[in-house]
C-alpha positions as a Python dict, from the first residue, in 0.01 Angstrom:
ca = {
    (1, 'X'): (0, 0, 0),
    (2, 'X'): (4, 243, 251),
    (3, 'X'): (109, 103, 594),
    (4, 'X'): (54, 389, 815),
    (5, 'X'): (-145, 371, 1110),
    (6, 'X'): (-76, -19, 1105),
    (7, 'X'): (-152, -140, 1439),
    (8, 'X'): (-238, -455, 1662),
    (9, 'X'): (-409, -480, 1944),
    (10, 'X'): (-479, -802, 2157),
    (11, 'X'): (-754, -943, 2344),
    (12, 'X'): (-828, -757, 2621),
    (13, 'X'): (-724, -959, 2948),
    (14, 'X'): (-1011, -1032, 3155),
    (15, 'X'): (-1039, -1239, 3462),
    (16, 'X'): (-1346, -1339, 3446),
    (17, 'X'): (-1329, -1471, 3089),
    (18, 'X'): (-927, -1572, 3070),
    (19, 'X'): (-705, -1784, 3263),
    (20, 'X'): (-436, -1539, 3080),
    (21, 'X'): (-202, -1452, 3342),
    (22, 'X'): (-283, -1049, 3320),
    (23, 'X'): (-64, -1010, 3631),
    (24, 'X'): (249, -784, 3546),
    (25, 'X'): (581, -945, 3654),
    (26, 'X'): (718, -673, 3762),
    (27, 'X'): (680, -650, 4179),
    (28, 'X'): (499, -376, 4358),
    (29, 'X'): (816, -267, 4482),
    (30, 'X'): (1015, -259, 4172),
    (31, 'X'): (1188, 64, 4250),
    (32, 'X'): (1365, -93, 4566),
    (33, 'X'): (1407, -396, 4381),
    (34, 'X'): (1745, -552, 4355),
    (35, 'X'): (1888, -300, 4527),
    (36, 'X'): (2226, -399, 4787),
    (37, 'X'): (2356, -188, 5059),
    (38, 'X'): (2714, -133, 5025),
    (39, 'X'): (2964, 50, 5313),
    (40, 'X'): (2880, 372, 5325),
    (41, 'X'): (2513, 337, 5229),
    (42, 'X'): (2545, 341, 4837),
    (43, 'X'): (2278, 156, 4697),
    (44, 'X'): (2315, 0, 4367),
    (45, 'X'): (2174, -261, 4156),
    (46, 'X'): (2290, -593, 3927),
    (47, 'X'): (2124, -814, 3721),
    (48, 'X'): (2238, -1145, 3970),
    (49, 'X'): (2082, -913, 4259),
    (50, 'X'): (1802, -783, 4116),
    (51, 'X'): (1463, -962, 4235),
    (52, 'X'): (1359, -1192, 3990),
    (53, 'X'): (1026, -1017, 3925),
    (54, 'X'): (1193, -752, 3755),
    (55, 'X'): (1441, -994, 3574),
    (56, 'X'): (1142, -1155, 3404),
    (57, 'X'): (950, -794, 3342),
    (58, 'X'): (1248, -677, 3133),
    (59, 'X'): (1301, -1003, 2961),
    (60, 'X'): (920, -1034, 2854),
    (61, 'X'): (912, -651, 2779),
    (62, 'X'): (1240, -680, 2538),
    (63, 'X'): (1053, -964, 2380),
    (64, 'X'): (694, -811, 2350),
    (65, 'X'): (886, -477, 2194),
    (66, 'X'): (1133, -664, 2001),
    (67, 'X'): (986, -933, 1882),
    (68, 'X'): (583, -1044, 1932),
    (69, 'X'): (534, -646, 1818),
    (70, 'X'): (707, -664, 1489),
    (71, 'X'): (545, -993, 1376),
    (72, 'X'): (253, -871, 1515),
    (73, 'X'): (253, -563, 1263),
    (74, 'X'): (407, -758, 951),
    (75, 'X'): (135, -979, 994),
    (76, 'X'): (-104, -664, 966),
    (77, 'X'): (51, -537, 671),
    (78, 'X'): (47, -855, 503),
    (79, 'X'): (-368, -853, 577),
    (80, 'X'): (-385, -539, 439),
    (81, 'X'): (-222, -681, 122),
    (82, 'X'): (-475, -991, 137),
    (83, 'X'): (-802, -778, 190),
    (84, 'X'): (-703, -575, -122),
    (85, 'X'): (-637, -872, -364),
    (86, 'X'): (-992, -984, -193),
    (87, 'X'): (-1140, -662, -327),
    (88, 'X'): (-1012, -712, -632),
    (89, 'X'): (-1060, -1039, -674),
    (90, 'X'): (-1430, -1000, -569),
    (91, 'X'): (-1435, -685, -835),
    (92, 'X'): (-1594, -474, -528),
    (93, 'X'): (-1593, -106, -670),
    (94, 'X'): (-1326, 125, -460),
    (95, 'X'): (-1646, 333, -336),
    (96, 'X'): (-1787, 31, -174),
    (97, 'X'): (-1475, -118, -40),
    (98, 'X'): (-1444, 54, 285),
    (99, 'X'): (-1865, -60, 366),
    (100, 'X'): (-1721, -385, 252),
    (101, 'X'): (-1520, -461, 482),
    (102, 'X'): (-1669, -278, 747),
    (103, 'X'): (-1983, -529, 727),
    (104, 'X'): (-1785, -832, 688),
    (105, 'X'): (-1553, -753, 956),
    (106, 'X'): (-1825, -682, 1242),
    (107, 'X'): (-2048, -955, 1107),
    (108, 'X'): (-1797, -1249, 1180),
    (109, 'X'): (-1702, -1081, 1497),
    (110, 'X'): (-2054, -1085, 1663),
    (111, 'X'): (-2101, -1389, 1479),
    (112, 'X'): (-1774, -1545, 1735),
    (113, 'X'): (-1947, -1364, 1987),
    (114, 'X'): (-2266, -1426, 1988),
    (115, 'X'): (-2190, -1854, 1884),
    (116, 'X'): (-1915, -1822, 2139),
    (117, 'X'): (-2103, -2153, 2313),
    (118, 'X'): (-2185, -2354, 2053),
    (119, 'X'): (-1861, -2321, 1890),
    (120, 'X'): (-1684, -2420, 2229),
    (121, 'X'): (-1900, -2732, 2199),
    (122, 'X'): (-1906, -2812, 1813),
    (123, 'X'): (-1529, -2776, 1810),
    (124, 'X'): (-1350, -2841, 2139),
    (125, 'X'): (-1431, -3209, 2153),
    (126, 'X'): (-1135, -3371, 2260),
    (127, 'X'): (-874, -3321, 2508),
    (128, 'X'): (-694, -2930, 2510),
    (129, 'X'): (-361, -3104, 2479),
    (130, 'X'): (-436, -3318, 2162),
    (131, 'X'): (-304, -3154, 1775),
    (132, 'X'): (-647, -3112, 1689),
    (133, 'X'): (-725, -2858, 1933),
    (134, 'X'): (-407, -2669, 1862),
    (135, 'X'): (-451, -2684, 1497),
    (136, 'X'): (-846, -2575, 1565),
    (137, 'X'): (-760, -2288, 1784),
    (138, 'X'): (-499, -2127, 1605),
    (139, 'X'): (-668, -2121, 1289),
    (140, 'X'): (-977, -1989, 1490),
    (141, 'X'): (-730, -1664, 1577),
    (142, 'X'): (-580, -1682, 1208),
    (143, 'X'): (-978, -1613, 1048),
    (144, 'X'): (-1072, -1378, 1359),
    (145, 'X'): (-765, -1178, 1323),
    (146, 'X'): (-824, -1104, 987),
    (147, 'X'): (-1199, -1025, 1059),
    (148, 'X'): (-1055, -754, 1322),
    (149, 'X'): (-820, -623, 1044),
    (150, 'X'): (-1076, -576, 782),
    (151, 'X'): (-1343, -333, 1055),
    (152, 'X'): (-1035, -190, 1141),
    (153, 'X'): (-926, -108, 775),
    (154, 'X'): (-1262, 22, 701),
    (155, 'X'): (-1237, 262, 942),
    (156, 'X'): (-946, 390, 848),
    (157, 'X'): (-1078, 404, 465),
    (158, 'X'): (-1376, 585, 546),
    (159, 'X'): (-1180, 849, 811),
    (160, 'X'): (-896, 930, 520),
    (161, 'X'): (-1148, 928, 226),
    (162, 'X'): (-1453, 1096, 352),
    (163, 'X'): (-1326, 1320, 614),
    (164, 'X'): (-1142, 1632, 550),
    (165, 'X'): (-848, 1590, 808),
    (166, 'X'): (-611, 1805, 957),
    (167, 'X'): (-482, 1811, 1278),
    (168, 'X'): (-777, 1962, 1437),
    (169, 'X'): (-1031, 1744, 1312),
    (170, 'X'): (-782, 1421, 1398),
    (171, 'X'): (-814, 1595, 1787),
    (172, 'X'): (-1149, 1664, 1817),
    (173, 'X'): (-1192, 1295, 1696),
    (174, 'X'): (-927, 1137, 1924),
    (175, 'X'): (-1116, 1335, 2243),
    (176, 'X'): (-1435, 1264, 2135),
    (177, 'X'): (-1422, 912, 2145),
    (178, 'X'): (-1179, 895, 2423),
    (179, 'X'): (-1445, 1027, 2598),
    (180, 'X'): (-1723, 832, 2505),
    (181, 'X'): (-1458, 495, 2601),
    (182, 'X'): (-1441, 643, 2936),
    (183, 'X'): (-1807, 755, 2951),
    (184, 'X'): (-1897, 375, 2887),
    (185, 'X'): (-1614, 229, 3120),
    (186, 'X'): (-1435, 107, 2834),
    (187, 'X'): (-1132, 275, 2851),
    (188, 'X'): (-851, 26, 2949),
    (189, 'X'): (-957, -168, 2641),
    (190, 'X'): (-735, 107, 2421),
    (191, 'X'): (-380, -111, 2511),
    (192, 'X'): (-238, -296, 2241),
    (193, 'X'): (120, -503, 2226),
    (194, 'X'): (389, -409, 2308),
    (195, 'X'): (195, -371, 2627),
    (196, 'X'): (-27, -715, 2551),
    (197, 'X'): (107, -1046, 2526),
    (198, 'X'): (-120, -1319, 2460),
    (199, 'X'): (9, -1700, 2568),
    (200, 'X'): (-185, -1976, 2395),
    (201, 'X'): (-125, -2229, 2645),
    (202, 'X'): (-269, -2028, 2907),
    (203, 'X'): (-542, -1991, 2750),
    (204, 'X'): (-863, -2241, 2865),
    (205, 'X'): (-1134, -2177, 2606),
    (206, 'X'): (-1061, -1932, 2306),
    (207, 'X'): (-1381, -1914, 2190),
    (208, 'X'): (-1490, -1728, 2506),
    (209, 'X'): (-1529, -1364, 2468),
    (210, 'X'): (-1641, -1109, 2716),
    (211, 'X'): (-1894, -843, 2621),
    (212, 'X'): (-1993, -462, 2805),
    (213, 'X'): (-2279, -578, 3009),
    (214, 'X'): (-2149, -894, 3085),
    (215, 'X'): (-2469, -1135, 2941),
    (216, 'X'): (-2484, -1486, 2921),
    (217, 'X'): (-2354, -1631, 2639),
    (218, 'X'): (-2700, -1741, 2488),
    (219, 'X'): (-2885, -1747, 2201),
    (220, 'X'): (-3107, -1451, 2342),
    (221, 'X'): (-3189, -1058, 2207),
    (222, 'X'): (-2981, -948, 2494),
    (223, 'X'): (-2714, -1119, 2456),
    (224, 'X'): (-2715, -1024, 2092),
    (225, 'X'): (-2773, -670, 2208),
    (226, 'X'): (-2453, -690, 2432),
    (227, 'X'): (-2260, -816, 2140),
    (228, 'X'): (-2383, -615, 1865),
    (229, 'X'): (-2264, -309, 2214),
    (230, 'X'): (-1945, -458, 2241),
    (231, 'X'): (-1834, -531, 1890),
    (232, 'X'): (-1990, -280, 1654),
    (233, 'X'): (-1944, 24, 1922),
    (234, 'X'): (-1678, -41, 2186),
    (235, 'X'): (-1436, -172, 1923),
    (236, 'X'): (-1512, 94, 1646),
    (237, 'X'): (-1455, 342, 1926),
    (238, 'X'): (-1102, 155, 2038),
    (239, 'X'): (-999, 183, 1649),
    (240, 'X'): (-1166, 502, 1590),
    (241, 'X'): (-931, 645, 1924),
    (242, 'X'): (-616, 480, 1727),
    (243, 'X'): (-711, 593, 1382),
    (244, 'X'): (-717, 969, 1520),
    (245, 'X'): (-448, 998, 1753),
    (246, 'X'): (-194, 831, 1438),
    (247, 'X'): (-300, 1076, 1264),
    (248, 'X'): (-224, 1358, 1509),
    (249, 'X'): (96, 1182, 1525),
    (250, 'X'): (153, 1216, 1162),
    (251, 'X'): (89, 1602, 1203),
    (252, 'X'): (334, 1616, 1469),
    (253, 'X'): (587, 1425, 1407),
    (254, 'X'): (841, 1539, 1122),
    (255, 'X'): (537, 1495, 873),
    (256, 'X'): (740, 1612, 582),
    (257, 'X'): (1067, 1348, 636),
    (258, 'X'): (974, 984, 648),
    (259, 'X'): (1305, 858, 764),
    (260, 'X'): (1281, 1099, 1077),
    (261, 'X'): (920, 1031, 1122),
    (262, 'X'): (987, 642, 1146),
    (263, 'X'): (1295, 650, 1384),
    (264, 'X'): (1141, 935, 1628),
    (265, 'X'): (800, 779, 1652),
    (266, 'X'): (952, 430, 1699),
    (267, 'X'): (1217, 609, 1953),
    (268, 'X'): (956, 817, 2115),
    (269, 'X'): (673, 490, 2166),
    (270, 'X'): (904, 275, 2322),
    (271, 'X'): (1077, 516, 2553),
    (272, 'X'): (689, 594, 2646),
    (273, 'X'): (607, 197, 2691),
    (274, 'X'): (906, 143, 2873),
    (275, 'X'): (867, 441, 3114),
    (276, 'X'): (505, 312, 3180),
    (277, 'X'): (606, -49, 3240),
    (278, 'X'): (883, 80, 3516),
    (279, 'X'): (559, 329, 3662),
    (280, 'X'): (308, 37, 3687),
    (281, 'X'): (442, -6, 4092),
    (282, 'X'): (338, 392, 4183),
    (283, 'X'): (80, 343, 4016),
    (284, 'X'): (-79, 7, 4162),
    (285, 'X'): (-31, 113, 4505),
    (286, 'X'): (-221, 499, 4356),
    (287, 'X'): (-499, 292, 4227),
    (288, 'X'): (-570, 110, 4555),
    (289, 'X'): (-553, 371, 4760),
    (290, 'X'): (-833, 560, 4549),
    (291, 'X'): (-1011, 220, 4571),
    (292, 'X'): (-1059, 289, 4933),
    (293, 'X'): (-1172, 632, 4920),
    (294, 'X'): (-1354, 697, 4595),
    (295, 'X'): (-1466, 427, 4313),
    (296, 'X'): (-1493, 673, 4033),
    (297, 'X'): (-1118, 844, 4136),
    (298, 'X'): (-997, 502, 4047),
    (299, 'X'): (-1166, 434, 3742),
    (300, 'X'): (-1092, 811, 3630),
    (301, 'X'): (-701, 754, 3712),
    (302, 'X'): (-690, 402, 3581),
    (303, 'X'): (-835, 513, 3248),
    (304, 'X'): (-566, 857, 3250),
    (305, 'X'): (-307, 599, 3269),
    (306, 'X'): (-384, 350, 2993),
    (307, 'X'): (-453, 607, 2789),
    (308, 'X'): (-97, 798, 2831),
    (309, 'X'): (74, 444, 2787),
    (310, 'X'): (-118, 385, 2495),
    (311, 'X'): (-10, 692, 2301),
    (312, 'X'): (306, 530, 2354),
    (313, 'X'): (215, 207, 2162),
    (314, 'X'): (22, 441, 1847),
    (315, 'X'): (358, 594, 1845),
    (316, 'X'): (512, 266, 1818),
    (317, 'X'): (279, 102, 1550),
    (318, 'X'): (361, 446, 1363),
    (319, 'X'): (702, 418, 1342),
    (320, 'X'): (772, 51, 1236),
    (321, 'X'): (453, 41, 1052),
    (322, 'X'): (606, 296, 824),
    (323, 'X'): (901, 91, 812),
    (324, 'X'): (719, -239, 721),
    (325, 'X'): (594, -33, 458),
    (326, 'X'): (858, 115, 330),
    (327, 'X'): (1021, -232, 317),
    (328, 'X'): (752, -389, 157),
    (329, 'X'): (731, -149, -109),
    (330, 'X'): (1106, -118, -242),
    (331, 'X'): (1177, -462, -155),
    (332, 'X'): (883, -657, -324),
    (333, 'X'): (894, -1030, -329),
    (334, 'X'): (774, -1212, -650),
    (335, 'X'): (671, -1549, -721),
    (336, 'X'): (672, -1658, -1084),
    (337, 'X'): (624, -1284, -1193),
    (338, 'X'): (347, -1229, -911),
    (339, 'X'): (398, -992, -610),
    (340, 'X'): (371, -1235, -306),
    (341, 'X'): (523, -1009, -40),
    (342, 'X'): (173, -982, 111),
    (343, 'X'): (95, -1377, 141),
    (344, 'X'): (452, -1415, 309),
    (345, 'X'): (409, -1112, 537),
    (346, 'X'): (82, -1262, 667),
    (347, 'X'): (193, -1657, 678),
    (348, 'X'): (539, -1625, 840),
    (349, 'X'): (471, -1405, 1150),
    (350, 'X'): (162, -1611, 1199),
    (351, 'X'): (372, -1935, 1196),
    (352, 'X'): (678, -1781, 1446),
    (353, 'X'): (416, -1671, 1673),
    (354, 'X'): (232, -1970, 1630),
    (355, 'X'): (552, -2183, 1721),
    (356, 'X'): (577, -1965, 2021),
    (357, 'X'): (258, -1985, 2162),
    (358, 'X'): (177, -1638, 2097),
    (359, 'X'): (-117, -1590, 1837),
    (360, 'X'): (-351, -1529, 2067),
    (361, 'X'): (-149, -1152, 1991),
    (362, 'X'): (-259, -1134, 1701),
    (363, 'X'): (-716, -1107, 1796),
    (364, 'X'): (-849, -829, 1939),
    (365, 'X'): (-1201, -943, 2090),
    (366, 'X'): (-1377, -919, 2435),
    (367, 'X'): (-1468, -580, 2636),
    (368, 'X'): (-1323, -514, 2970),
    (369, 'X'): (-1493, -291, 3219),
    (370, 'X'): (-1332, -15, 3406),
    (371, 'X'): (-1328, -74, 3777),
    (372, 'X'): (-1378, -442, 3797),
    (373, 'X'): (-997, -526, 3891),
    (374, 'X'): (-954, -456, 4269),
    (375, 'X'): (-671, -375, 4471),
    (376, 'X'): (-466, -204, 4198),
    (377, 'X'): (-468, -510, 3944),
    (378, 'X'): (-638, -294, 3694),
    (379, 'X'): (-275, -85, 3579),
    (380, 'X'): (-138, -393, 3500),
    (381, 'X'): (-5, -473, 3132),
    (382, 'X'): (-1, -818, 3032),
    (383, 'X'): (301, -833, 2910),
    (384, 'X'): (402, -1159, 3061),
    (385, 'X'): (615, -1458, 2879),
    (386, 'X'): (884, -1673, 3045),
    (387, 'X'): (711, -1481, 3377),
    (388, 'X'): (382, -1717, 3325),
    (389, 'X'): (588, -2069, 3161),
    (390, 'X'): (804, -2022, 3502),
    (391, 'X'): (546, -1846, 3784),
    (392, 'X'): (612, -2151, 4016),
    (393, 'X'): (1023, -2134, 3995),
    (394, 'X'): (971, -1726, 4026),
    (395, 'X'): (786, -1784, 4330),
    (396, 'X'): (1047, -2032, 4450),
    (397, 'X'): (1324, -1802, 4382),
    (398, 'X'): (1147, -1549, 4600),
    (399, 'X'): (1083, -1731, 4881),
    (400, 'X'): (1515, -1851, 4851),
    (401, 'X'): (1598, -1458, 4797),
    (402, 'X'): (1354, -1343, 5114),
    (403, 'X'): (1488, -1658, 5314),
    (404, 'X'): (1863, -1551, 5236),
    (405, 'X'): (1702, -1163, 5297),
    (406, 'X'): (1658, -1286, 5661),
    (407, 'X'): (1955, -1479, 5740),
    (408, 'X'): (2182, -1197, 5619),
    (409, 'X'): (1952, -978, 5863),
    (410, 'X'): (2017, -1206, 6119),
    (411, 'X'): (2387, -1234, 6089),
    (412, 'X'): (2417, -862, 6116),
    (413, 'X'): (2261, -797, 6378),
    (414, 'X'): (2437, -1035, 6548),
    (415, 'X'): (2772, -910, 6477),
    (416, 'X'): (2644, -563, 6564),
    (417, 'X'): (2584, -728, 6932),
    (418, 'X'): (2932, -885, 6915),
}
């Protein structure tokens, strides 16, 4: 199977439908962050000096890129492997396969979406803590993962199969919908790991999606109308704008060497990630001061900047999704003369990320709206782990570290009047 263009993208992180902690870690004022004045004015920076903001950012980032984001994509590639034994299994000819899945995949999504209500009530009966519940919502993000997998597939069927691609086409295609995302104020909903981290625990009602125009969720035509918005056109556009721009990539980068494709994509993606984590400071304090003067400077900048970090992830998803592949194919695992490698490649990263209270990575639903985070909130990748298990010892450790801050002010001064 071919893995490229193998990618994952989470839940979008609204407030108003989350308790998610969307906040970055890292502070406003990373940059000056950890930073000691020495004699002579040298500045310089250690890890027992550096604010514990941007500790936690790049421990949660070094986990989102180096771990969630692998699983994340061997789980994909092991769906891929699952929805083509269940094409084969259902004898589905291989012109039908892409509408196939295409229908299946949107129908159970707007079905979640649309039942979002009554399955909060017909299934979260009992207290959020008990096993039930954690058994209940997990395998609620194991069925709508797949579900997101299989649209997603289709798309990608029908735009290798029935489109004569090149590098042009794959352009006019990546701007075209990027437009229409931003045209519809859809735009930040493009970010995938490693810039989105999902925590379970944080996470008050699963079953709660958001949608484009923001409807009640009721059995009523516009609700359904939202939904049918959100799911079968916002999201085809979000994969659509993936499915195009991975292709660019694969025009672009070393397209006739494999082994140089995988290690500069992968090289490139997180260098581009990691630059855009560091430049989410600038850019918070850019956003709100474009709140204040113009509304649609915001949203225009806001969008810009997803969408540059998110070529970082697409290069990302290229590179180790290649890899994955690669790996699966030379190194097949059997089971009593049976390839298996797809059934272990879905099971195990669901488990580890399970374990860590992380599958929420694995579902892309809900539809965030451009503008609607004030005061520069709206740059910010969720990317936080430990930051959200320990936000009350962070804050502690602040107010110790601008305490001591103080006193050392204090002292010098005074010895300066001595």
């Amino acid at each position: 199977m071919n893995a490229d263009g193998i990618r994952a993208r989470k839940a979008p992180q609204s407030l108003a439908v989350k308790s998610v902690r969307a906040v970055s870690a890292l502070p406003a004022n990373h940059e000056d962050a950890g930073k000691e004045e020495l004699e002579g004015g040298r500045l310089w920076t250690t890890w027992v000096g550096m604010d514990v903001r941007l500790r936690f950012t790049i421990i949660d980032s070094f986990l989102s890129f180096f771990l969630f984001t692998p699983l994340v994509l061997v789980y994909w590639y092991g769906v891929y492997g699952l929805l083509d034994r269940l094409l084969y299994v259902l004898s589905v000819p291989d012109s039908l396969a892409a509408i196939t899945l295409l229908i299946g995949g949107i129908y159970f999504e707007v079905l979640v979406c649309f039942l979002q209500k009554d399955l909060q009530a017909r299934l979260i009966t009992g207290s959020t803590d008990s096993p039930a519940h954690y058994v209940v919502t997990r395998l609620f993000n194991l069925v709508l993962s797949v579900a997101n997998i299989a649209h997603y597939r289709a798309l990608e069927l029908i735009f290798q199969d029935n489109i004569n691609v090149n590098v042009r086409v794959a352009l006019q295609v990546a701007v075209t919908v990027t437009v229409l995302l931003w045209s519809l104020k859809c735009g930040r909903n493009v970010v995938g790991p490693p810039l989105c981290v999902e925590v379970d625990t944080e996470v008050e009602n699963v079953f709660q999606t958001s949608t484009r125009f923001r409807t009640e969720p009721e059995k009523s035509a516009m609700h359904l109308l939202d939904t049918l918005a959100s799911v079968a056109m916002v999201t085809t556009l979000v994969h659509l704008h993936w499915i195009s721009i991975t292709a660019v990539c694969d025009y672009v980068i070393h397209p006739n060497n494999t082994g140089m494709s995988i290690v500069m994509s992968s090289v490139y993606g997180y260098i581009i990630c990691f630059v855009f984590i560091l430049a989410q400071g600038p850019a918070r304090r850019v956003s709100a001061s474009f709140e204040k003067k113009n509304h649609w400077m915001k949203i225009a900048f806001e969008d810009a900047f997803f969408c540059g970090a998110n070529v970082g992830v697409i290069l990302v998803w290229k590179g180790l999704g290649m890899f994955f592949g690669a790996l699966g194919d030379n190194f097949p695992i059997y089971h009593n003369g049976n390839d298996v490698t797809w059934l272990y490649a879905t099971l195990v990263p669901f488990v580890l990320l399970t374990m860590v209270h992380s599958s929420g990575t694995l579902v892309t639903k809900g539809c965030d709206v451009d503008g609607d985070f004030m005061d520069g909130e709206g740059i910010n990748f969720s990317i936080s782990y430990f930051a959200g298990f320990f936000a009350e010892e962070i804050q502690d450790e602040i107010r110790r570290q601008e305490a001591a801050r103080v006193m050392k002010m204090k002292n010098n001064n005074n010895k300066k009047m001595q």
